[in-house]
Short mmCIF file of N, CA, C and O in Angstrom, two decimals:
data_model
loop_
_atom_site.label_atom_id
_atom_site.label_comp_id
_atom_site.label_asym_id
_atom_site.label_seq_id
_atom_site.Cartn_x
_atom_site.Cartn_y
_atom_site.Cartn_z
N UNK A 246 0.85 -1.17 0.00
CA UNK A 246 0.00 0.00 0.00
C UNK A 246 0.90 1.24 0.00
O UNK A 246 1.56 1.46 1.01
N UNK A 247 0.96 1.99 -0.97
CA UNK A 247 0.88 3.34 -0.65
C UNK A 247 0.91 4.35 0.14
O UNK A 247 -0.09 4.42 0.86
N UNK A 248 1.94 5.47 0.33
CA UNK A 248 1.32 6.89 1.02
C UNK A 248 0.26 7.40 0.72
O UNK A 248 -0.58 7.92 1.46
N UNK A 249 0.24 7.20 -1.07
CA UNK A 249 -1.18 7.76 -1.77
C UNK A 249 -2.59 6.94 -1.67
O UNK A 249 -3.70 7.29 -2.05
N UNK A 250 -2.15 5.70 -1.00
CA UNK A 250 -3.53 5.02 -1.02
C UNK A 250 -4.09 5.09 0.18
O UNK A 250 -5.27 4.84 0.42
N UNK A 251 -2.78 5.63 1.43
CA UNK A 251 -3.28 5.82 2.80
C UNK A 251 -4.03 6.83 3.10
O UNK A 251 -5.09 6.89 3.73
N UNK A 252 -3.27 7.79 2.48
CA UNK A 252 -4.00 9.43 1.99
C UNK A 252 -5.20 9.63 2.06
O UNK A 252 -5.78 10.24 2.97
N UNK A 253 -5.96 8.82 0.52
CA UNK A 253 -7.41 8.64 0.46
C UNK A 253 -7.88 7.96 1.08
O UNK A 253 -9.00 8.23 1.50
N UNK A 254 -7.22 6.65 1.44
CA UNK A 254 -8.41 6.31 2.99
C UNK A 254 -8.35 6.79 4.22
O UNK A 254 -8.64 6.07 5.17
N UNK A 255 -8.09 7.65 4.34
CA UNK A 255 -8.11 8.29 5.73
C UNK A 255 -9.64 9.11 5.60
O UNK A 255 -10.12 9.73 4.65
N UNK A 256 -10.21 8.79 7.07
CA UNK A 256 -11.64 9.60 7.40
C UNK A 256 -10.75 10.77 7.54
O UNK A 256 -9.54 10.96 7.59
N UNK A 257 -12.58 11.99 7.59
CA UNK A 257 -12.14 13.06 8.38
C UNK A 257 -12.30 12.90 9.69
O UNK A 257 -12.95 11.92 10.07
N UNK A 258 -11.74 13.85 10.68
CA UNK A 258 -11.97 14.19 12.26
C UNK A 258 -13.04 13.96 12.55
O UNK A 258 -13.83 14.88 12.32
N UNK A 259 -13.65 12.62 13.21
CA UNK A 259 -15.14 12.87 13.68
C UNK A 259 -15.61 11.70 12.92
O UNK A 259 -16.52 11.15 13.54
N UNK A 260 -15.39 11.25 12.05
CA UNK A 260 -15.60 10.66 10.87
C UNK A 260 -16.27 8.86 11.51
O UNK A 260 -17.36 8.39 11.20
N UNK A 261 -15.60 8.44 12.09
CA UNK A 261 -15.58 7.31 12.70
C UNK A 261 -16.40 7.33 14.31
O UNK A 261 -16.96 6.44 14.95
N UNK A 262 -16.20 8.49 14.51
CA UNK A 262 -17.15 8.14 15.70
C UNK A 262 -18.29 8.60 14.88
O UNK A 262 -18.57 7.67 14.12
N UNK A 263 -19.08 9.59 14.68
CA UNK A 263 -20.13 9.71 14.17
C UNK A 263 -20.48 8.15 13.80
O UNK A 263 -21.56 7.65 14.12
N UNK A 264 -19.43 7.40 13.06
CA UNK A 264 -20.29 6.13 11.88
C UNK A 264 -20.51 5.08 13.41
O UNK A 264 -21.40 4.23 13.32
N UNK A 265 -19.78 5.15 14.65
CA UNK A 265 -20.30 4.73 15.42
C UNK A 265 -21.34 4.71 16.46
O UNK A 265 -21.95 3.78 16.98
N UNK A 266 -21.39 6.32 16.68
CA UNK A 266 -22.86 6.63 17.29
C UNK A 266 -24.44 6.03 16.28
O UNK A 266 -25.53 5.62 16.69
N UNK A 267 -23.88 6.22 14.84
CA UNK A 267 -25.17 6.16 14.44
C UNK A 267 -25.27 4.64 14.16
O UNK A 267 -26.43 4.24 14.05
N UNK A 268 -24.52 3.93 14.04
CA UNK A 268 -24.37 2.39 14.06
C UNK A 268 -25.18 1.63 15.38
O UNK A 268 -25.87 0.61 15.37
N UNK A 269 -24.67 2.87 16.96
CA UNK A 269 -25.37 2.18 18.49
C UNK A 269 -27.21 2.80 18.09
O UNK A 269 -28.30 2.30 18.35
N UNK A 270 -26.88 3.90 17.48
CA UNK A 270 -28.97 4.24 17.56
C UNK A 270 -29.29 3.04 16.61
O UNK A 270 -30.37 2.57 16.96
N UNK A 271 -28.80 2.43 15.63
CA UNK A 271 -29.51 1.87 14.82
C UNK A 271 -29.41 0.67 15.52
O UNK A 271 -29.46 -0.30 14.76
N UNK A 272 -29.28 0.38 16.82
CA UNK A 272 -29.23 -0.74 17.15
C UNK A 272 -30.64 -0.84 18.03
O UNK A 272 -31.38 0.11 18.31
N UNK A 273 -30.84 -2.35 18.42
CA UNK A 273 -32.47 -2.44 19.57
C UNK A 273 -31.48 -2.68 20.58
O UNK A 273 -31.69 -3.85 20.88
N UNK A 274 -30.60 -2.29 21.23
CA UNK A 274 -30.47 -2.08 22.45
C UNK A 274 -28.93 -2.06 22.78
O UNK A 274 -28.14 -1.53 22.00
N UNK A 275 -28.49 -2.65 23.95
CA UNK A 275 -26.93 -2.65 23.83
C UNK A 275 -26.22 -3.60 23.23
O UNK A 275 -26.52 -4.78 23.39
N UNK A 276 -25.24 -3.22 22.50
CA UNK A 276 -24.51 -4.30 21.51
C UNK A 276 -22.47 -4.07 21.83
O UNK A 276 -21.88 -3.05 22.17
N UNK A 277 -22.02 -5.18 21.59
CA UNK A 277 -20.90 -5.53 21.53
C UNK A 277 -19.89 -4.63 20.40
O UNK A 277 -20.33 -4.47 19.26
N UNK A 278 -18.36 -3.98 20.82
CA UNK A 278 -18.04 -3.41 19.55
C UNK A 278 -17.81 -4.51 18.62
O UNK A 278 -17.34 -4.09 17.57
N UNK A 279 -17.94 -5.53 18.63
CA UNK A 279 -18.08 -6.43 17.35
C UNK A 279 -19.15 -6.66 16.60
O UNK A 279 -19.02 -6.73 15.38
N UNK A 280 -19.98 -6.76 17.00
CA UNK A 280 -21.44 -5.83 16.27
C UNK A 280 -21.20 -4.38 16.23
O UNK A 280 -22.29 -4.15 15.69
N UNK A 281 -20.75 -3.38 16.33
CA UNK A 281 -20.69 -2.22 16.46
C UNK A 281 -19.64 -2.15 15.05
O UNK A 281 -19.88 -1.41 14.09
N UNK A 282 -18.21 -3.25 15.14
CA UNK A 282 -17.19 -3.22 13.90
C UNK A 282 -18.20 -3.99 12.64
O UNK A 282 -17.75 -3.90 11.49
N UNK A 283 -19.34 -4.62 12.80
CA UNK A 283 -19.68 -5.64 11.22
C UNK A 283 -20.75 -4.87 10.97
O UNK A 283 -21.41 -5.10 9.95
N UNK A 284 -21.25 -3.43 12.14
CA UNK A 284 -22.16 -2.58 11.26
C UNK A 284 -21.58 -1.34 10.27
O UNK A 284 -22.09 -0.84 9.27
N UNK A 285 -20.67 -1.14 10.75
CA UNK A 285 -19.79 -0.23 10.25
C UNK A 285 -18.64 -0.04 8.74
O UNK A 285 -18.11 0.82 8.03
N UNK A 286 -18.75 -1.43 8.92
CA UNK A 286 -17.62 -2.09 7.46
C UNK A 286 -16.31 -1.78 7.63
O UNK A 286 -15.83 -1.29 8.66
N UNK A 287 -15.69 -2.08 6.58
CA UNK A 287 -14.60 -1.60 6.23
C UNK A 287 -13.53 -2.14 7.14
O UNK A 287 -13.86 -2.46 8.28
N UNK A 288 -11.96 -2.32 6.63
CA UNK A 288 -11.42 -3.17 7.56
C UNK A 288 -10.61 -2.62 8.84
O UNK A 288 -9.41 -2.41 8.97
N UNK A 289 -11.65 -2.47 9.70
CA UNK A 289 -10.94 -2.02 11.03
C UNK A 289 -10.85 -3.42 11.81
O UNK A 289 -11.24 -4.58 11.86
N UNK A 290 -9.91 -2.25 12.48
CA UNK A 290 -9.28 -3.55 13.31
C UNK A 290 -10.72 -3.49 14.90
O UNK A 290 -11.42 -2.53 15.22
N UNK A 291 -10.68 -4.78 15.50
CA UNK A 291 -11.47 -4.97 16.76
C UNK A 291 -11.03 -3.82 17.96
O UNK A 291 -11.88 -3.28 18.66
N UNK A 292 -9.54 -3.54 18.07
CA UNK A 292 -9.15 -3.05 18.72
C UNK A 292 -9.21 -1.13 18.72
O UNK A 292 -9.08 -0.28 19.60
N UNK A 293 -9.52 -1.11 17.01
CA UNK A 293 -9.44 0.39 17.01
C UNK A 293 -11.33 0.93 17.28
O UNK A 293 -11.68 1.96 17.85
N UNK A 294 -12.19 -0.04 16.73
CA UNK A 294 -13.54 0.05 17.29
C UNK A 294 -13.83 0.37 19.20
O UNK A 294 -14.66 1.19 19.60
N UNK A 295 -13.12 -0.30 19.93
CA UNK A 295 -12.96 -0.80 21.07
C UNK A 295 -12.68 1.02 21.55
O UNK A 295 -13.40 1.69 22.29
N UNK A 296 -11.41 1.44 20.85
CA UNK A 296 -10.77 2.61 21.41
C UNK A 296 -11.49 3.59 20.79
O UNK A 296 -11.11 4.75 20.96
N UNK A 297 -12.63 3.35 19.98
CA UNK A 297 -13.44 4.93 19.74
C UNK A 297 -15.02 4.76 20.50
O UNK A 297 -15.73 5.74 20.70
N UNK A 298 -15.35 3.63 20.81
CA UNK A 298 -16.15 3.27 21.96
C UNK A 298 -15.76 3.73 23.13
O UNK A 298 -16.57 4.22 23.90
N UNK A 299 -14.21 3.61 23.48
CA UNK A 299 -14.03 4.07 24.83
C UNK A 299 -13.86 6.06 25.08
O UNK A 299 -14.14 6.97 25.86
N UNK A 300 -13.15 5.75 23.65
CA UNK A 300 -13.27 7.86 23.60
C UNK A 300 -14.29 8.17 23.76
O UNK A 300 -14.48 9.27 24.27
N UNK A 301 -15.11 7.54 23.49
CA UNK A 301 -16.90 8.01 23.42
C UNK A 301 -17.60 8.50 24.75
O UNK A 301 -18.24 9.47 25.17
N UNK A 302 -17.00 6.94 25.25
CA UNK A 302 -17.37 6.99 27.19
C UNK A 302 -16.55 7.69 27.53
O UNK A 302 -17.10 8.40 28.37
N UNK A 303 -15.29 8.08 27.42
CA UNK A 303 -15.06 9.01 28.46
C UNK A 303 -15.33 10.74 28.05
O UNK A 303 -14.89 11.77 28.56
N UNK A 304 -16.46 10.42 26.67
CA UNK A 304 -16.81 12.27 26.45
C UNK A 304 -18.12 12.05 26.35
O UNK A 304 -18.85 12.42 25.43
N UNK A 305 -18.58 11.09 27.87
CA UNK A 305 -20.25 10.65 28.12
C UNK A 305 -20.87 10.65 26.80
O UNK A 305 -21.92 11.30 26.79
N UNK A 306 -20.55 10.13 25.71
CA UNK A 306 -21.49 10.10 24.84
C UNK A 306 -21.96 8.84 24.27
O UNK A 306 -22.66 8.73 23.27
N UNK A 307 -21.46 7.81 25.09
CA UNK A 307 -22.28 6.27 25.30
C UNK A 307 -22.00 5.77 26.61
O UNK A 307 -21.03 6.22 27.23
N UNK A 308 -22.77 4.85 27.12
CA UNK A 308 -22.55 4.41 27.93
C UNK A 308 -22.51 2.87 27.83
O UNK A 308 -22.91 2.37 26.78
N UNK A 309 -21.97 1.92 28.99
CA UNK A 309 -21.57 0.58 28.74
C UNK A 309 -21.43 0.03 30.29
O UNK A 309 -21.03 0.56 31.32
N UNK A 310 -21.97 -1.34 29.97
CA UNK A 310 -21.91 -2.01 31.11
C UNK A 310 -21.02 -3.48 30.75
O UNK A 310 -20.68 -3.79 29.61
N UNK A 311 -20.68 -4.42 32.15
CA UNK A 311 -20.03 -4.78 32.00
C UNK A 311 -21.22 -6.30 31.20
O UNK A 311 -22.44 -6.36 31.36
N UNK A 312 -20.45 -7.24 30.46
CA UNK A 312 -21.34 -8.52 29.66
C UNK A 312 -20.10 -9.74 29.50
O UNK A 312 -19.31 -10.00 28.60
N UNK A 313 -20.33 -10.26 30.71
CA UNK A 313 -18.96 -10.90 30.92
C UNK A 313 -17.56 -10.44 31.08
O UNK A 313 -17.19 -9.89 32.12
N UNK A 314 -16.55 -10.72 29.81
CA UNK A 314 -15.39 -9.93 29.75
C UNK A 314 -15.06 -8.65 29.28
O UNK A 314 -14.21 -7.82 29.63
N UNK A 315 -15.99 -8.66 28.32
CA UNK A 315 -16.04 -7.79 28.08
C UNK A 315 -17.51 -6.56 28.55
O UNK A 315 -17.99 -6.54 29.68
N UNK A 316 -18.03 -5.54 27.26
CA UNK A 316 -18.83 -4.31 27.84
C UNK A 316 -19.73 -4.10 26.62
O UNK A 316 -19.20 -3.56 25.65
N UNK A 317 -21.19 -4.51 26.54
CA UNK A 317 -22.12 -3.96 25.77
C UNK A 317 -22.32 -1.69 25.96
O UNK A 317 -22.34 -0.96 26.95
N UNK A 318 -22.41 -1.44 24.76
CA UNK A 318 -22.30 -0.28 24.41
C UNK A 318 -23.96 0.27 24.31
O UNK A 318 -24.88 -0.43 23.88
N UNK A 319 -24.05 1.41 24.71
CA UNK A 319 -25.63 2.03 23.91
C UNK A 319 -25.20 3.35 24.06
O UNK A 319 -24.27 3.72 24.77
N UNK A 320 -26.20 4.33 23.07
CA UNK A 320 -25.55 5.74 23.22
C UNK A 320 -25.91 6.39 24.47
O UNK A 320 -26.63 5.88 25.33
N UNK A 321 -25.34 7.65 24.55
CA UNK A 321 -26.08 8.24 25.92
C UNK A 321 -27.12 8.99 25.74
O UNK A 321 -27.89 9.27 26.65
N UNK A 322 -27.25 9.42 24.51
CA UNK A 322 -28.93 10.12 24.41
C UNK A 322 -28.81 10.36 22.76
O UNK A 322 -27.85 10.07 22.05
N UNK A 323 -30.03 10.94 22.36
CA UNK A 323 -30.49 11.12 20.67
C UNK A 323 -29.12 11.80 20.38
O UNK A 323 -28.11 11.98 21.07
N UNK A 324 -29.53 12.18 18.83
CA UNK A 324 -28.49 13.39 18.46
C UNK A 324 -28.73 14.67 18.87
O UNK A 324 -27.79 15.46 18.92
N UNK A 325 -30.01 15.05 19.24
CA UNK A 325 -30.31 16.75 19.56
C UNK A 325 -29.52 16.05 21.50
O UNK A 325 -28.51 16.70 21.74
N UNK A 326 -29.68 15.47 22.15
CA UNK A 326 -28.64 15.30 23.31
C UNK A 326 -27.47 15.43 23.28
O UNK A 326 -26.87 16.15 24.07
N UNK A 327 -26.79 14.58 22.14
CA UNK A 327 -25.56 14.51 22.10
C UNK A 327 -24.90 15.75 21.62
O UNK A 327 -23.69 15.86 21.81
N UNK A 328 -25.63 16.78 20.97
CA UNK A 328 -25.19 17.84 20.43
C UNK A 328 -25.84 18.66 21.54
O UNK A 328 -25.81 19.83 21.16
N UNK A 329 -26.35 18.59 22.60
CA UNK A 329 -26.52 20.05 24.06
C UNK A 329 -24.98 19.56 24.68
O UNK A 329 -24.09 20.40 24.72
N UNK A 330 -24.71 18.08 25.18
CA UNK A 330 -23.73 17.66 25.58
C UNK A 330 -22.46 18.72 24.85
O UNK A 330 -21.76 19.38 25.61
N UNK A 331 -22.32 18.77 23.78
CA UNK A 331 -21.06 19.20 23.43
C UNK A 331 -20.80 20.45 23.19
O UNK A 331 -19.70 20.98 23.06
N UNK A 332 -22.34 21.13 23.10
CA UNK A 332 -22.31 22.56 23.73
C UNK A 332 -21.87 22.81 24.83
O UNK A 332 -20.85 23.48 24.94
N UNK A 333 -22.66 22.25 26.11
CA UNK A 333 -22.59 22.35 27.36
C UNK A 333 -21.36 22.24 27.55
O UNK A 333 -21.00 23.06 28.39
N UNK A 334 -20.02 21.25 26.96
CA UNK A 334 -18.65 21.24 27.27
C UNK A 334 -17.83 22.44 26.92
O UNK A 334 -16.94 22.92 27.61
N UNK A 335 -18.28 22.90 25.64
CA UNK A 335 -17.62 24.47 24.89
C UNK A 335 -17.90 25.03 25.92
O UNK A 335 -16.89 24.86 26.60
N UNK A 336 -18.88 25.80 26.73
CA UNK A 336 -19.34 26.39 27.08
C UNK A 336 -18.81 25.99 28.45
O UNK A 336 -18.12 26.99 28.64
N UNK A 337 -18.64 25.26 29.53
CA UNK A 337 -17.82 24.96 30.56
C UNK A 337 -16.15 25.31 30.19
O UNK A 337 -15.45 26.04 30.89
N UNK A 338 -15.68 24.65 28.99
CA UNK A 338 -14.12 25.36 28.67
C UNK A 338 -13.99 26.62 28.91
O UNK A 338 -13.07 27.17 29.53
N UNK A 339 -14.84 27.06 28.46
CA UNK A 339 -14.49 28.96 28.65
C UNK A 339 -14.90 29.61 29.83
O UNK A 339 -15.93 29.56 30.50
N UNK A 340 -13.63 30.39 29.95
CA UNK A 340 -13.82 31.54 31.15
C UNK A 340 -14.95 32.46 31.23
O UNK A 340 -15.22 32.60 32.42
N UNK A 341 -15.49 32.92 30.73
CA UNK A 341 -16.40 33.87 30.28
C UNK A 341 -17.65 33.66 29.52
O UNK A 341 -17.89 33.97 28.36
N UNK A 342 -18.55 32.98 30.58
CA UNK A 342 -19.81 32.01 30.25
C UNK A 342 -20.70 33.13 29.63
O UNK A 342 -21.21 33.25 28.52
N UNK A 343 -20.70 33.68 30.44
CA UNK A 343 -21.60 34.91 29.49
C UNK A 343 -21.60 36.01 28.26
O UNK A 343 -22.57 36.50 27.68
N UNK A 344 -20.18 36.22 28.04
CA UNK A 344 -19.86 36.60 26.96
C UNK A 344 -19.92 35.19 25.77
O UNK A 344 -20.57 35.36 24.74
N UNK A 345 -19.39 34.21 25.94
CA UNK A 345 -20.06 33.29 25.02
C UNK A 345 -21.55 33.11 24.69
O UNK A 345 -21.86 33.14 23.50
N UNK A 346 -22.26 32.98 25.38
CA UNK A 346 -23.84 32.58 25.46
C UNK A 346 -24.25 34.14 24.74
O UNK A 346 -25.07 34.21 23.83
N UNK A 347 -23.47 35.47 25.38
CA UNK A 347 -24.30 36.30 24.36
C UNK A 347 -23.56 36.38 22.76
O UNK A 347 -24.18 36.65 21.73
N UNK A 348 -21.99 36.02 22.87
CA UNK A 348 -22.01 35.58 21.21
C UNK A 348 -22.86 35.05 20.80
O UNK A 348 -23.51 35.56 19.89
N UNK A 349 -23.17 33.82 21.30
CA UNK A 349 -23.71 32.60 20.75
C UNK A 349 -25.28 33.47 19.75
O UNK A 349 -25.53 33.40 18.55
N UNK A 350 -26.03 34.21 20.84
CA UNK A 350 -27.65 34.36 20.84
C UNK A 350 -27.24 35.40 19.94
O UNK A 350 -28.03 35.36 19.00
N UNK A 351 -26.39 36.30 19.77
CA UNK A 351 -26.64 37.05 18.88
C UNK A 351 -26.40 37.00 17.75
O UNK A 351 -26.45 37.99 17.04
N UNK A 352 -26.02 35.62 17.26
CA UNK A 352 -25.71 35.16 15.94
C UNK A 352 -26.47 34.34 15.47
O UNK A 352 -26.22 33.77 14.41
N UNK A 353 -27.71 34.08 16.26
CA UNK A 353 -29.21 33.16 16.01
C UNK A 353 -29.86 33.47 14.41
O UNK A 353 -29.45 34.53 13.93
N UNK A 354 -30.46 32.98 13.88
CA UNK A 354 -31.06 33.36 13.23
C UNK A 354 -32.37 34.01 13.84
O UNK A 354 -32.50 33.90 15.06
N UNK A 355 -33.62 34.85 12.93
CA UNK A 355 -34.62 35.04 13.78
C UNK A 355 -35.65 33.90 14.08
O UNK A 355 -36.42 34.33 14.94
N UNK A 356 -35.86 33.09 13.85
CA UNK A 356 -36.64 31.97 13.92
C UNK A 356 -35.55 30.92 15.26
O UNK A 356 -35.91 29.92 15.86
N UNK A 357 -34.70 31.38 15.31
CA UNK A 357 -33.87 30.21 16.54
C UNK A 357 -34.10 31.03 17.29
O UNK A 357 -34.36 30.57 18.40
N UNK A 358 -34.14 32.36 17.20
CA UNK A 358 -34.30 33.38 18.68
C UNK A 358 -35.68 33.25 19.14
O UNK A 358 -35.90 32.99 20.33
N UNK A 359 -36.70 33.43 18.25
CA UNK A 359 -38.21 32.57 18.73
C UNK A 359 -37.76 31.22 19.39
O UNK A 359 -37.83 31.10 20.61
N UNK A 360 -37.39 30.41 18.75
CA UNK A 360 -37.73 29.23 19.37
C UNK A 360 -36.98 29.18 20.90
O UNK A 360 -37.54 28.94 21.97
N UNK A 361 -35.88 29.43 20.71
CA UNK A 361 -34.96 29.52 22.20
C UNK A 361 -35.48 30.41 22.93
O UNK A 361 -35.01 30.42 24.07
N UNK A 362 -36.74 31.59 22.61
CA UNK A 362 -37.32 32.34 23.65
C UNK A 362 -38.35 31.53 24.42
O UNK A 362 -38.61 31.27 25.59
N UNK A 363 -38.81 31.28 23.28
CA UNK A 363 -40.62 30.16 23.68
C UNK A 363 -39.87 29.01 24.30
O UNK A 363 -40.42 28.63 25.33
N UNK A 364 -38.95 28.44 24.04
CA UNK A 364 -38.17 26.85 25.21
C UNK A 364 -38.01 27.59 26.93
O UNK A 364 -38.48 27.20 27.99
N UNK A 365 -36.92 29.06 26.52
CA UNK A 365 -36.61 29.34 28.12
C UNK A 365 -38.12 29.97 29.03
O UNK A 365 -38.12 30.09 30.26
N UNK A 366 -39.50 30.37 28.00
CA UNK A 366 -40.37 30.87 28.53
C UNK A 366 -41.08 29.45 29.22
O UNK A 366 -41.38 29.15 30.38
N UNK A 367 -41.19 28.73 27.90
CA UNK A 367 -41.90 27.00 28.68
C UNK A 367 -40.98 26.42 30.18
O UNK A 367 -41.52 25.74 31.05
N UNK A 368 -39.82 26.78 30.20
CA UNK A 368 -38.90 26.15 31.01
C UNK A 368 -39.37 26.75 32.34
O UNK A 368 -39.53 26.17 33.41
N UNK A 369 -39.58 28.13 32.01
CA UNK A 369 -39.67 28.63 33.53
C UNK A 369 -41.30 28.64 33.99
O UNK A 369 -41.68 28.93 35.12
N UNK A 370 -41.89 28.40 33.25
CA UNK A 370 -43.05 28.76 33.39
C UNK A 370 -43.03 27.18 34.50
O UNK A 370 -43.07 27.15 35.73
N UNK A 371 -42.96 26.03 33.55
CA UNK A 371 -42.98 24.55 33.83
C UNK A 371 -42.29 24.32 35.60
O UNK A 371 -42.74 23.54 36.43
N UNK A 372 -41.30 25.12 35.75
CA UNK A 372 -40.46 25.16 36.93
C UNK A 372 -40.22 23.87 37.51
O UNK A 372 -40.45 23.45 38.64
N UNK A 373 -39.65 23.24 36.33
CA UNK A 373 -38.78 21.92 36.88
C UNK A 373 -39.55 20.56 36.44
O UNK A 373 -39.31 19.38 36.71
N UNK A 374 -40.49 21.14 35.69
CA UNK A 374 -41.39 19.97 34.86
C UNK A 374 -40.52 19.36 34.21
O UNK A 374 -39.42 19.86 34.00
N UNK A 375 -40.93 17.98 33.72
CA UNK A 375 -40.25 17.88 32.11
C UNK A 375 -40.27 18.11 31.75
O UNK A 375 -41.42 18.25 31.36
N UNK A 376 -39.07 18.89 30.76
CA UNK A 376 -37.94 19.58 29.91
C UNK A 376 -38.52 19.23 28.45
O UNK A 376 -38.33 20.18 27.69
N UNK A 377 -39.19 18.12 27.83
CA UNK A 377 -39.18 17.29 26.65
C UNK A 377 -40.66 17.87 26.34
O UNK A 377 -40.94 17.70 25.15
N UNK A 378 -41.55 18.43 26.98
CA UNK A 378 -42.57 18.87 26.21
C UNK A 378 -42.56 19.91 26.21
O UNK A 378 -43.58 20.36 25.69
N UNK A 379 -41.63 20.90 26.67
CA UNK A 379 -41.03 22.54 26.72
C UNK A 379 -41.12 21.93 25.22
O UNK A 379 -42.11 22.25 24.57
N UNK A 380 -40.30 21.20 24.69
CA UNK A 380 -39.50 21.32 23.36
C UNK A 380 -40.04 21.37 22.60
O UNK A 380 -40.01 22.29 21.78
N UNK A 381 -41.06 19.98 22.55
CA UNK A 381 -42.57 20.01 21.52
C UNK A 381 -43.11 21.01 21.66
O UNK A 381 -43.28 21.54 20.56
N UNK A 382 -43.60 21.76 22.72
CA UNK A 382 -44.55 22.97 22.35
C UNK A 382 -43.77 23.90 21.96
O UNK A 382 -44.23 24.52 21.01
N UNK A 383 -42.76 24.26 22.32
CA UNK A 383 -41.64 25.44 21.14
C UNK A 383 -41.89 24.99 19.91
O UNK A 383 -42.28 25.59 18.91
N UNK A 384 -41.59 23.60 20.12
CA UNK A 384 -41.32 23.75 18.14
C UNK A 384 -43.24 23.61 17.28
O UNK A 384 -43.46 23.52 16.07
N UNK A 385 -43.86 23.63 17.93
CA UNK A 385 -45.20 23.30 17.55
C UNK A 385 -45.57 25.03 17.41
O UNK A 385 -46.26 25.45 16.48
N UNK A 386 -44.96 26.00 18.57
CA UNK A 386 -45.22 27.18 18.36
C UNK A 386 -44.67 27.98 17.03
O UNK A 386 -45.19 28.98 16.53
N UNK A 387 -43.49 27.30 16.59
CA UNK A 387 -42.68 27.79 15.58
C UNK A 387 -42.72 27.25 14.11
O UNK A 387 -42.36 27.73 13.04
N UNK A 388 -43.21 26.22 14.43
CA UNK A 388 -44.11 25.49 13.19
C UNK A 388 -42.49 24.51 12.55
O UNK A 388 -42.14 24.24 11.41
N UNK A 389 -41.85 24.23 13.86
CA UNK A 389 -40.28 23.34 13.24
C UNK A 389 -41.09 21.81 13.48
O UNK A 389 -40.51 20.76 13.22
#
């Protein structure tokens, strides 16, 4: 093989976990990274599946229990979860929580600034309700 053939098979950044998160949703429940490597294709090794399962768990974005010697895998929440999760981490990195959050809002579109108004209005109104029908009725108000 090639430099030039290594070249083009190389994923991008992200590339491989993504094909593994969406490999654990498409699963009915918790599965082995060897089911996790024969949904995925392509010739990886057992061991490099294993080590983007474990990057995963330690950036909470699956979780795993123990199944003998080894550890059945499932994700830790949808994709709209897994993407607050990795906000919520940007947003802990930085010194200056509030100058981020008002970058963030003031670069909304106008239809995200509705909806993120009508979520924090349902949120407080709800005062500690479940969070998950804040969401539906935002987006039912916004017509998403």
């Amino acid at each position: 093989m090639t430099d030039e053939d290594r070249r083009a098979r190389r994923r991008g950044q992200g590339e491989l976990e993504a094909q593994v998160l969406a490999a654990l949703r498409n699963a009915a429940g918790p599965v082995t990274a060897g089911w996790v490597r024969e949904r995925i294709g392509g010739a990886l090794a057992y061991t490099t599946v294993v080590t983007i399962l474990s990057r995963l768990y330690a950036k909470q974005s699956v979780t795993r229990e123990r199944a003998g010697r080894s550890f059945v895998w499932t994700p830790a929440a949808d994709e709209a979860g897994l993407a607050a999760l990795r906000m919520r981490k940007v947003l802990d990195g930085e010194p200056n929580r509030g100058a981020v959050l008002a970058s963030f809002v003031t670069a909304l579109s106008p239809d995200d600034e509705r909806l993120l108004r009508a979520l924090l209005d349902d949120a407080e109104s709800m005062d500690g309700a479940d969070g998950a029908a804040a969401v539906d009725g935002a987006e039912a108000e916004t017509g998403d």
